[in-house]
Amino acid sequence: MTGSVPAIRTICCIGAGYVGGPTMAVIADRCPGIQVTVVDLNAERIAAWNDPDLSRLPVYEPGLDAVVGRCRGRNLFFSTEVEAAIAAADMVFLSVNTPTKTKGLGAGQASDLRWVEASARSVAAHARGHTIVVEKSTLPVRTAATVQAILQAAQGDATATHDQATFSVLSNPEFLAEGTAIADLEQPDRVLIGGDDPQAIEALASVYAHWVPQERILRTNLWSSELSKLTANAFLAQRISSINSIAAFCESTGAEVGEVARAIGTDSRIGPKFLQAGPGFGGSCFQKDILNLVYLCGHYGLHEVAAYWQSVVDLNTWQQHRIARLVVNNLFGTVTGKRLAVLGFAFKADTNDTREAPAIRICRDLLEEGAELAIHDPKVAPEQISRDLGSAPSASGSGLTGEGSWQVAASVEEAVRGADAALILTEWQVFRELPWADLAAQMRQPAWVFDARAVVDPEVVRSAGLRLWRVGDGRIG
Ligand code: NAD
Ligand code: UGA
């Protein structure tokens, strides 16, 4: 398209999920002159977004309730009427799910693009006039070509219900992290807009310019933008695998990974963030996006590059198995029939999200060894744990049958009662301040604390008479 920058008065976002909901709420909040409608096929989810009780929104994020409370019904709407919202929109965001394929070509690596294609086809069928289509989902590089092909086919389709629909496609990936989504959206390090239509790019930039300084709005071509999102997640995950590899080395050599992280992080070229050793990264995106990168590199014949990024995921998997193994080894080589308190199940603190949580693989390994797990997490529901572990809780325990069993504990005290060990797998604030002397009195001796998040004070734990393993801490042992 040529000419002046189109004014954006109405936005439709397809996908009222973790990204679509909060992102559109912040746009509506900061741009009172733009009407924003978030649509989804999932009627239950839309009903939850419309719930008068703001504590029952389908996504929990600090500050989200206040933002939604300010704009909902004013210029922010949640609806299942996808077609009408597309027809009314100057700009449509695609913010649908893109999970890893579970079967067929590229299973286990490639992104499943069925929801992206379906939403692009909806736009093709129902858009009116000139519509700017924005990829907000995280997508394989060159997906915009697919979206463009679907939209162009509609432009030439004489049977289409609309006339004169024209399109520009942009890439505008989202960099928010769970738990800090509103702060990340309100004060982003950068907003990235990729495209080949300068007017469309400036139209989207003008939306963000309501609250984001111009120098933080980056413009690139489509493919750089799509690839930058995968690359950002790959680099962040790579730092975690790097520090976890060094953590293991610290444990063998008497070094302490926190000290090493501080020493290298003060080098301004390296920087201090994302150097916290732990049980490996979890969450819905890091693994999915790196596997997608690996798949794409393979597709383009870049096998060494694919192997390099695959090693980031492999190290992460290894770290989780390593932790389960060292628990078994330290408990005299067997955990069959032993009660182990698992403290934390969420993939990180301040969320009830367990997608790809390290706790899942570690608990599964320990169940395989016949352990009786007592799992306590301040926010994760028992049904979720059941789904993740693929088994129901058992009240009676499995004893020496070797079968392995688990149950939920309502408190840390309940979890550790009679336990041979406590494993800290999520860095919840409460786990940093536990009364270890009192807890030790409830445990079967000799008892261990396995601190996979380096949150306990070693002196406090050891003076309570407990044995301690702390990730990356070679000073103890
Ligand atoms: P989600 O699963 O929470 O939400 C996606 C929503 O899209 C679902 O509610 C689904 O019903 C809806 N949907 C799918 N197809 C549809 C269609 N054709 N019409 C209408 N609705 C449809 O996913 P999410 O966590 O919001 O992630 C969305 C995208 O953003 C993914 O590509 C993800 O990788 C990326 N991303 C996620 C995060 C995060 O922290 N969750 C951060 C940055 C980027
Ligand atoms: C991550 C990125 O940080 C976001 O920028 C990105 O938009 C998002 O993925 C996405 O694309 O979905 P998120 O997964 O919500 O966000 O959470 P992070 O804070 O990045 O943590 C991911 C995992 O890494 C967690 O399991 C966390 O415990 C672990 N982690 C993080 C460490 O083990 N060490 C660290 O130093 C940092």
Coordinates of C-alpha atoms and ligand atoms in Angstrom, one line a residue:
M1 CA 0.0 0.0 0.0
T2 CA 1.2 3.5 -0.7
G3 CA 0.0 6.9 0.6
S4 CA -0.6 8.2 4.1
V5 CA -0.3 6.2 7.3
P6 CA -3.8 4.7 8.0
A7 CA -5.4 5.7 11.2
I8 CA -6.2 2.8 13.5
R9 CA -9.6 3.1 15.2
T10 CA -10.6 -0.5 15.7
I11 CA -8.5 -3.5 16.6
C12 CA -9.5 -7.1 16.7
C13 CA -7.3 -9.7 18.4
I14 CA -7.9 -13.4 17.6
G15 CA -6.9 -15.4 20.7
A16 CA -7.9 -14.4 24.2
G17 CA -5.1 -16.3 25.8
Y18 CA -2.1 -15.5 28.0
V19 CA -0.7 -13.1 25.4
G20 CA -3.8 -11.8 23.6
G21 CA -5.7 -10.8 26.8
P22 CA -3.0 -8.8 28.7
T23 CA -1.5 -7.3 25.5
M24 CA -4.9 -6.0 24.3
A25 CA -5.9 -4.8 27.8
V26 CA -2.7 -2.6 27.9
I27 CA -3.3 -1.3 24.3
A28 CA -6.9 -0.4 25.3
D29 CA -5.7 1.3 28.5
R30 CA -3.1 3.4 26.8
C31 CA -5.1 4.2 23.6
P32 CA -8.6 5.3 24.8
G33 CA -9.4 6.4 21.2
I34 CA -9.1 2.8 19.8
Q35 CA -11.8 0.2 20.2
V36 CA -10.2 -3.2 21.0
T37 CA -12.2 -6.4 20.7
V38 CA -10.5 -9.7 21.8
V39 CA -12.2 -12.8 20.3
D40 CA -11.9 -16.5 20.9
L41 CA -13.7 -19.7 19.9
N42 CA -13.5 -20.8 23.5
A43 CA -16.7 -19.4 25.0
E44 CA -15.8 -20.4 28.5
R45 CA -12.6 -18.3 28.3
I46 CA -14.4 -15.3 26.9
A47 CA -17.0 -15.6 29.7
A48 CA -14.2 -15.6 32.3
W49 CA -12.7 -12.5 30.7
N50 CA -16.2 -10.9 31.1
D51 CA -16.6 -12.1 34.7
P52 CA -17.7 -9.1 36.8
D53 CA -15.4 -10.5 39.6
L54 CA -12.0 -9.4 38.3
S55 CA -10.3 -12.0 40.6
R56 CA -11.7 -14.6 38.3
L57 CA -10.1 -13.5 35.0
P58 CA -8.7 -16.6 33.1
V59 CA -5.1 -15.3 33.4
Y60 CA -3.5 -14.5 36.7
E61 CA -1.0 -11.6 36.4
P62 CA -0.2 -8.9 39.0
G63 CA -1.9 -5.6 37.9
L64 CA -4.0 -7.2 35.1
D65 CA -7.3 -6.9 37.0
A66 CA -6.8 -3.1 37.5
V67 CA -6.1 -2.6 33.8
V68 CA -9.1 -4.7 32.7
G69 CA -11.3 -3.0 35.3
R70 CA -10.4 0.4 33.8
C71 CA -11.2 -0.3 30.1
R72 CA -13.6 -3.3 29.9
G73 CA -16.9 -2.0 28.5
R74 CA -15.3 1.3 27.6
N75 CA -13.0 0.5 24.7
L76 CA -12.1 -3.1 25.5
F77 CA -14.4 -6.0 24.7
F78 CA -14.2 -9.8 24.9
S79 CA -16.4 -11.7 22.5
T80 CA -17.0 -15.0 20.6
E81 CA -18.2 -13.1 17.6
V82 CA -15.1 -13.6 15.5
E83 CA -16.5 -12.7 12.1
A84 CA -18.1 -9.4 13.2
A85 CA -15.0 -8.3 15.0
I86 CA -12.8 -9.0 12.0
A87 CA -15.2 -7.2 9.7
A88 CA -15.1 -4.1 11.9
A89 CA -11.3 -4.0 12.4
D90 CA -8.6 -1.8 10.8
M91 CA -6.0 -4.0 12.3
V92 CA -6.2 -7.7 13.3
F93 CA -3.7 -9.4 15.7
L94 CA -3.2 -13.2 15.4
S95 CA -2.5 -14.3 18.9
V96 CA -3.4 -17.9 18.8
N97 CA -1.5 -20.9 20.2
T98 CA 1.5 -22.5 18.3
P99 CA 2.5 -25.6 20.3
T100 CA 5.0 -28.2 19.2
K101 CA 3.5 -30.8 16.7
T102 CA 2.8 -34.1 18.4
K103 CA 2.5 -36.2 15.2
G104 CA 3.1 -36.1 11.5
L105 CA 5.9 -34.3 9.7
G106 CA 8.2 -32.6 12.2
A107 CA 6.6 -34.2 15.2
G108 CA 8.3 -33.2 18.5
Q109 CA 10.1 -30.2 16.9
A110 CA 8.0 -28.2 14.4
S111 CA 5.3 -25.7 15.4
D112 CA 1.7 -26.8 14.8
L113 CA 0.4 -24.0 12.7
R114 CA -3.2 -25.2 12.3
W115 CA -4.6 -22.4 14.5
V116 CA -2.6 -19.7 12.7
E117 CA -3.8 -20.9 9.3
A118 CA -7.4 -21.1 10.5
S119 CA -7.4 -17.6 11.9
A120 CA -5.7 -16.2 8.7
R121 CA -8.5 -17.9 6.7
S122 CA -11.1 -16.2 9.0
V123 CA -9.5 -12.9 8.3
A124 CA -9.4 -13.6 4.6
A125 CA -13.1 -14.4 4.6
H126 CA -14.4 -11.6 6.7
A127 CA -12.2 -8.6 6.5
R128 CA -13.5 -5.4 4.9
G129 CA -11.5 -2.7 3.2
H130 CA -7.7 -2.4 3.9
T131 CA -6.8 -4.5 7.0
I132 CA -3.4 -4.7 8.6
V133 CA -2.8 -8.3 9.9
V134 CA -0.3 -8.5 12.7
E135 CA 1.5 -11.8 13.7
K136 CA 1.6 -11.6 17.5
S137 CA 2.0 -15.4 18.0
T138 CA 5.6 -16.8 18.0
L139 CA 6.0 -18.3 14.6
P140 CA 8.6 -20.1 12.5
V141 CA 10.5 -17.7 10.3
R142 CA 8.8 -17.2 6.9
T143 CA 5.3 -17.9 8.3
A144 CA 4.3 -14.4 7.1
A145 CA 4.6 -15.8 3.5
T146 CA 1.9 -18.4 4.3
V147 CA -0.3 -15.7 5.9
Q148 CA 0.2 -13.5 2.8
A149 CA -0.6 -16.3 0.4
I150 CA -3.9 -17.1 2.2
L151 CA -4.9 -13.4 2.2
Q152 CA -3.9 -12.8 -1.4
A153 CA -5.9 -15.8 -2.5
A154 CA -8.9 -14.2 -0.8
Q155 CA -8.2 -10.9 -2.6
G156 CA -8.5 -12.7 -5.9
D157 CA -11.5 -14.8 -4.8
A158 CA -14.6 -13.7 -6.8
T159 CA -16.9 -15.8 -4.5
A160 CA -15.7 -14.0 -1.3
T161 CA -18.5 -12.3 0.6
H162 CA -16.7 -9.0 0.8
D163 CA -15.3 -6.7 -1.9
Q164 CA -12.1 -4.7 -2.1
A165 CA -10.4 -6.3 0.9
T166 CA -6.7 -5.6 0.8
F167 CA -4.1 -6.6 3.3
S168 CA -0.7 -5.8 4.8
V169 CA 1.1 -8.4 7.0
L170 CA 3.3 -7.4 9.9
S171 CA 5.3 -9.4 12.5
N172 CA 5.1 -8.0 16.0
P173 CA 6.3 -10.7 18.4
E174 CA 5.7 -10.5 22.1
F175 CA 8.5 -10.6 24.7
L176 CA 6.5 -10.6 28.0
A177 CA 7.3 -13.1 30.7
E178 CA 4.8 -14.6 33.0
G179 CA 4.4 -13.0 36.4
T180 CA 5.7 -9.6 35.1
A181 CA 3.4 -9.4 32.0
I182 CA 1.9 -6.0 32.8
A183 CA 5.2 -4.3 33.7
D184 CA 6.8 -5.9 30.6
L185 CA 4.0 -4.5 28.4
E186 CA 3.8 -1.1 30.0
Q187 CA 7.6 -0.6 29.9
P188 CA 9.0 -2.9 27.2
D189 CA 12.7 -3.0 26.5
R190 CA 11.7 -2.8 22.9
V191 CA 8.7 -3.3 20.6
L192 CA 9.7 -5.1 17.4
I193 CA 7.8 -4.5 14.1
G194 CA 8.7 -6.4 11.0
G195 CA 7.2 -5.7 7.6
D196 CA 7.6 -4.6 4.0
D197 CA 4.8 -2.0 3.9
P198 CA 6.2 1.2 5.5
Q199 CA 2.7 2.7 6.0
A200 CA 1.5 -0.4 7.8
I201 CA 4.6 -0.4 10.0
E202 CA 4.0 3.3 10.9
A203 CA 0.3 2.6 11.7
L204 CA 1.3 -0.1 14.2
A205 CA 4.2 2.1 15.5
S206 CA 1.7 4.9 16.1
V207 CA -0.4 2.6 18.4
Y208 CA 2.6 1.8 20.5
A209 CA 3.8 5.4 20.4
H210 CA 1.0 6.2 22.8
W211 CA 3.2 5.0 25.6
V212 CA 6.5 3.5 24.2
P213 CA 9.4 5.9 23.4
Q214 CA 10.2 6.1 19.7
E215 CA 13.8 4.8 20.2
R216 CA 12.4 1.6 21.6
I217 CA 10.2 0.8 18.6
L218 CA 12.4 -1.2 16.3
R219 CA 11.6 -1.7 12.6
T220 CA 13.0 -4.7 10.6
N221 CA 12.0 -6.8 7.7
L222 CA 9.5 -9.6 8.2
W223 CA 11.9 -12.4 8.4
S224 CA 14.3 -10.7 10.9
S225 CA 11.3 -9.9 13.2
E226 CA 10.0 -13.5 13.1
L227 CA 13.5 -14.9 13.6
S228 CA 14.4 -12.4 16.4
K229 CA 11.7 -13.9 18.6
L230 CA 13.0 -17.4 18.3
T231 CA 16.5 -16.1 18.8
A232 CA 15.7 -14.1 21.9
N233 CA 14.2 -17.2 23.6
A234 CA 17.0 -19.4 22.4
F235 CA 19.7 -17.0 23.8
L236 CA 17.8 -16.7 27.2
A237 CA 17.5 -20.5 27.5
Q238 CA 21.1 -20.9 26.4
R239 CA 22.3 -18.7 29.3
I240 CA 20.4 -21.0 31.7
S241 CA 21.9 -24.2 30.2
S242 CA 25.3 -22.5 30.3
I243 CA 25.1 -21.6 34.0
N244 CA 23.6 -25.0 34.9
S245 CA 26.5 -26.7 33.1
I246 CA 28.9 -24.6 35.3
A247 CA 26.8 -25.4 38.4
A248 CA 27.6 -29.1 37.9
F249 CA 31.2 -28.3 37.5
C250 CA 31.2 -26.1 40.6
E251 CA 29.8 -29.0 42.6
S252 CA 32.8 -31.2 41.5
T253 CA 35.5 -28.6 42.2
G254 CA 34.6 -26.6 45.4
A255 CA 33.5 -23.5 43.5
E256 CA 30.0 -21.9 44.1
V257 CA 27.9 -21.0 41.1
G258 CA 26.4 -17.9 42.7
E259 CA 29.8 -16.5 43.2
V260 CA 30.8 -17.4 39.7
A261 CA 27.6 -15.8 38.3
R262 CA 28.3 -12.6 40.2
A263 CA 31.9 -12.5 39.0
I264 CA 31.0 -13.0 35.4
G265 CA 27.8 -11.0 35.5
T266 CA 29.6 -7.8 36.6
D267 CA 31.3 -7.8 33.2
S268 CA 29.1 -5.4 31.3
R269 CA 29.5 -7.5 28.2
I270 CA 27.9 -10.5 29.9
G271 CA 25.5 -8.8 32.3
P272 CA 23.9 -10.2 35.5
K273 CA 20.5 -11.4 34.4
F274 CA 19.4 -15.0 33.6
L275 CA 22.4 -16.5 35.4
Q276 CA 20.5 -18.2 38.2
A277 CA 21.3 -21.9 38.3
G278 CA 18.4 -24.2 39.0
P279 CA 16.6 -27.4 38.0
G280 CA 16.5 -26.3 34.3
F281 CA 14.2 -24.0 32.5
G282 CA 10.5 -24.8 32.2
G283 CA 7.5 -22.8 30.8
S284 CA 5.5 -23.0 27.7
C285 CA 7.9 -21.4 25.2
F286 CA 11.7 -21.9 25.7
Q287 CA 11.8 -25.6 24.7
K288 CA 9.1 -25.2 22.1
D289 CA 10.8 -22.3 20.4
I290 CA 14.3 -23.8 20.5
L291 CA 13.0 -27.1 19.0
N292 CA 11.3 -25.1 16.3
L293 CA 14.6 -23.4 15.6
V294 CA 16.4 -26.8 15.5
Y295 CA 13.7 -28.0 13.0
L296 CA 14.1 -25.0 10.8
C297 CA 17.9 -25.2 10.7
G298 CA 17.6 -28.8 9.7
H299 CA 15.1 -27.9 7.0
Y300 CA 17.6 -25.4 5.6
G301 CA 20.4 -28.0 5.8
L302 CA 22.2 -26.3 8.6
H303 CA 22.8 -29.4 10.7
E304 CA 25.7 -28.1 12.8
V305 CA 23.6 -25.1 13.8
A306 CA 20.7 -27.4 14.6
A307 CA 22.9 -29.5 16.8
Y308 CA 24.3 -26.5 18.6
W309 CA 20.8 -25.3 19.7
Q310 CA 19.6 -28.9 20.3
S311 CA 22.4 -29.1 22.9
V312 CA 20.8 -26.3 24.9
V313 CA 17.6 -28.5 25.3
D314 CA 19.7 -31.6 25.9
L315 CA 21.7 -30.0 28.8
N316 CA 18.4 -28.9 30.3
T317 CA 17.0 -32.4 30.2
W318 CA 20.2 -33.8 31.6
Q319 CA 20.1 -31.3 34.5
Q320 CA 16.7 -32.6 35.5
H321 CA 17.7 -36.2 35.4
R322 CA 20.9 -35.4 37.2
I323 CA 19.0 -33.9 40.1
A324 CA 16.7 -37.0 40.4
R325 CA 19.8 -39.2 40.2
L326 CA 21.7 -37.4 42.9
V327 CA 18.7 -37.6 45.3
V328 CA 18.7 -41.4 44.9
N329 CA 22.4 -41.7 45.2
N330 CA 22.6 -39.7 48.4
L331 CA 19.7 -41.6 50.0
F332 CA 21.8 -44.8 50.1
G333 CA 21.1 -45.6 46.4
T334 CA 17.3 -46.3 46.9
V335 CA 14.2 -44.2 47.5
T336 CA 11.8 -47.1 47.2
G337 CA 9.1 -46.6 49.9
K338 CA 10.8 -43.4 51.2
R339 CA 8.7 -40.3 51.7
L340 CA 10.2 -37.3 49.9
A341 CA 8.8 -33.8 50.4
V342 CA 8.6 -31.9 47.0
L343 CA 8.4 -28.2 47.7
G344 CA 7.2 -26.4 44.6
F345 CA 5.8 -27.7 41.4
A346 CA 5.2 -24.6 39.2
F347 CA 7.8 -23.8 36.5
K348 CA 8.8 -20.6 38.4
A349 CA 7.6 -18.7 41.4
D350 CA 4.4 -16.5 41.4
T351 CA 2.5 -18.6 38.9
N352 CA 0.3 -21.6 38.9
D353 CA 1.6 -22.6 35.5
T354 CA 3.2 -26.0 35.3
R355 CA 3.8 -26.3 31.6
E356 CA 7.2 -28.0 31.1
A357 CA 8.0 -27.5 34.8
P358 CA 11.3 -29.2 35.8
A359 CA 9.3 -30.7 38.7
I360 CA 7.5 -32.9 36.3
R361 CA 10.5 -34.8 35.0
I362 CA 12.2 -34.9 38.4
C363 CA 9.0 -36.3 40.1
R364 CA 8.5 -38.8 37.3
D365 CA 12.1 -40.1 37.7
L366 CA 11.6 -40.5 41.5
L367 CA 8.3 -42.2 41.1
E368 CA 10.0 -44.6 38.7
E369 CA 12.4 -45.3 41.6
G370 CA 9.5 -46.2 43.9
A371 CA 9.4 -43.0 46.0
E372 CA 6.4 -41.8 47.9
L373 CA 6.2 -38.1 47.1
A374 CA 4.4 -35.5 49.3
I375 CA 4.0 -32.5 46.9
H376 CA 3.4 -29.0 48.2
D377 CA 3.0 -25.9 46.0
P378 CA 1.3 -22.7 47.2
K379 CA -0.6 -22.2 43.9
V380 CA -0.8 -25.4 41.8
A381 CA -4.0 -27.4 41.9
P382 CA -3.9 -31.2 42.7
E383 CA -5.8 -31.9 39.4
Q384 CA -3.0 -30.2 37.5
I385 CA -0.3 -32.3 39.2
S386 CA -2.3 -35.4 38.4
R387 CA -2.5 -34.5 34.7
D388 CA 1.3 -33.7 34.7
L389 CA 2.4 -36.9 36.4
G390 CA -0.1 -39.0 34.5
S391 CA -1.4 -40.7 37.6
A392 CA -3.9 -40.2 40.5
P393 CA -2.8 -39.4 44.0
S394 CA -2.7 -42.2 46.5
A395 CA -3.5 -41.7 50.1
S396 CA -2.0 -45.0 51.3
G397 CA 1.5 -44.9 49.8
S398 CA 3.2 -47.7 47.9
G399 CA 5.6 -49.0 50.5
L400 CA 8.3 -51.3 49.2
T401 CA 6.3 -52.4 46.2
G402 CA 8.5 -50.2 44.1
E403 CA 5.5 -48.7 42.3
G404 CA 5.9 -45.1 43.5
S405 CA 3.1 -42.9 44.6
W406 CA 2.3 -39.3 45.3
Q407 CA 0.0 -37.2 47.4
V408 CA -0.6 -33.5 47.9
A409 CA 0.5 -31.9 51.2
A410 CA -1.4 -28.8 52.3
S411 CA 1.6 -27.3 54.0
V412 CA 5.4 -27.6 54.1
E413 CA 5.1 -29.0 57.7
E414 CA 2.7 -31.7 56.4
A415 CA 5.0 -32.5 53.5
V416 CA 8.2 -33.0 55.5
R417 CA 6.5 -35.1 58.3
G418 CA 8.3 -38.5 58.3
A419 CA 10.2 -37.6 55.1
D420 CA 13.8 -38.6 54.4
A421 CA 14.4 -35.5 52.3
A422 CA 12.9 -32.2 51.2
L423 CA 13.5 -31.1 47.5
I424 CA 13.0 -27.5 46.7
L425 CA 12.1 -27.2 43.0
T426 CA 10.4 -23.8 42.8
E427 CA 11.8 -20.6 44.3
W428 CA 8.7 -19.5 46.2
Q429 CA 9.5 -16.7 48.7
V430 CA 8.2 -18.8 51.6
F431 CA 10.8 -21.5 50.9
R432 CA 13.6 -19.0 51.5
E433 CA 12.5 -18.5 55.1
L434 CA 11.6 -22.0 56.4
P435 CA 12.2 -22.9 60.1
W436 CA 14.6 -25.7 59.4
A437 CA 15.2 -26.6 63.0
D438 CA 11.5 -27.2 63.6
L439 CA 11.1 -29.1 60.3
A440 CA 14.1 -31.3 60.9
A441 CA 12.5 -32.5 64.1
Q442 CA 9.6 -33.9 62.0
M443 CA 11.8 -35.8 59.5
R444 CA 13.3 -39.3 59.6
Q445 CA 17.0 -39.1 60.2
P446 CA 19.5 -38.9 58.6
A447 CA 17.5 -36.4 56.6
W448 CA 18.4 -34.3 53.5
V449 CA 17.6 -31.0 51.9
F450 CA 18.1 -30.9 48.2
D451 CA 17.9 -27.3 47.2
A452 CA 17.6 -27.1 43.4
R453 CA 17.0 -23.3 43.5
A454 CA 19.8 -22.2 45.9
V455 CA 17.3 -20.5 48.1
V456 CA 18.2 -21.8 51.6
D457 CA 20.8 -20.5 53.9
P458 CA 23.3 -23.4 54.2
E459 CA 24.3 -22.4 57.7
V460 CA 20.7 -22.6 59.0
V461 CA 20.0 -26.0 57.3
R462 CA 23.2 -27.5 58.5
S463 CA 22.9 -26.3 62.0
A464 CA 19.5 -27.9 62.1
G465 CA 21.3 -31.2 61.7
L466 CA 20.3 -31.7 58.1
R467 CA 22.4 -32.9 55.2
L468 CA 22.4 -30.5 52.3
W469 CA 22.9 -30.4 48.6
R470 CA 22.5 -27.0 47.0
V471 CA 22.7 -26.5 43.2
G472 CA 26.1 -25.4 42.1
D473 CA 27.5 -25.3 45.7
G474 CA 30.8 -27.2 45.8
R475 CA 31.7 -25.7 49.2
I476 CA 29.4 -28.1 51.0
G477 CA 29.3 -31.9 50.7
Ligands
NAD1 P1 -3.1 -19.6 24.7 O1 -3.2 -21.0 24.4 O2 -3.2 -19.1 26.1 O3 -4.2 -18.8 23.9 C1 -4.5 -18.9 22.5 C2 -6.0 -18.8 22.3 O4 -6.3 -18.7 20.9 C3 -6.8 -19.9 22.9 O5 -7.7 -19.4 23.9 C4 -7.6 -20.5 21.7 O6 -8.9 -20.9 22.0 C5 -7.6 -19.3 20.7 N1 -7.7 -19.7 19.3 C6 -7.0 -20.6 18.6 N2 -7.4 -20.7 17.3 C7 -8.4 -19.7 17.2 C8 -9.2 -19.3 16.1 N3 -9.1 -19.8 14.9 N4 -10.2 -18.3 16.4 C9 -10.3 -17.8 17.6 N5 -9.6 -18.2 18.7 C10 -8.6 -19.1 18.5 O7 -1.7 -19.1 24.1 P2 -0.7 -17.9 24.6 O8 0.1 -18.4 25.8 O9 -1.5 -16.7 24.6 O10 0.3 -17.9 23.4 C11 -0.1 -17.4 22.1 C12 1.2 -17.2 21.3 O11 2.1 -16.2 21.9 C13 2.0 -18.4 21.1 O12 2.5 -18.4 19.8 C14 3.1 -18.3 22.1 O13 4.3 -19.0 21.7 C15 3.3 -16.8 22.1 N6 3.9 -16.2 23.4 C16 3.5 -16.7 24.6 C17 4.0 -16.1 25.8 C18 3.5 -16.6 27.1 O14 4.2 -16.2 28.1 N7 2.5 -17.4 27.2 C19 4.9 -15.1 25.7 C20 5.3 -14.6 24.4 C21 4.8 -15.2 23.3
UGA2 C1 10.1 -16.4 28.7 C2 10.9 -15.1 28.3 O1 11.5 -14.6 29.4 C3 9.9 -14.1 27.7 O2 10.7 -13.0 27.2 C4 9.2 -14.7 26.5 O3 8.3 -13.7 25.9 C5 8.4 -15.9 27.0 O4 9.3 -16.9 27.5 C6 7.7 -16.6 25.9 O5 8.1 -16.5 24.7 O6 6.8 -17.3 26.2 P1 8.6 -17.1 30.8 O7 8.7 -18.5 30.2 O8 7.3 -16.6 31.2 O9 9.2 -16.0 29.7 O10 9.5 -17.1 32.1 P2 11.1 -16.8 32.4 O11 11.2 -15.8 33.5 O12 11.9 -16.5 31.2 O13 11.6 -18.2 33.0 C7 11.6 -19.4 32.2 C8 12.3 -20.5 33.0 O14 13.7 -20.3 33.2 C9 11.7 -20.8 34.4 O15 11.6 -22.1 34.6 C10 12.7 -20.1 35.3 O16 12.8 -20.7 36.6 C11 14.0 -20.4 34.5 N1 15.1 -19.5 34.8 C12 15.0 -18.2 34.5 C13 16.3 -20.0 35.4 O17 16.4 -21.2 35.7 N2 17.3 -19.2 35.7 C14 17.3 -17.8 35.4 O18 18.3 -17.1 35.7 C15 16.1 -17.4 34.8

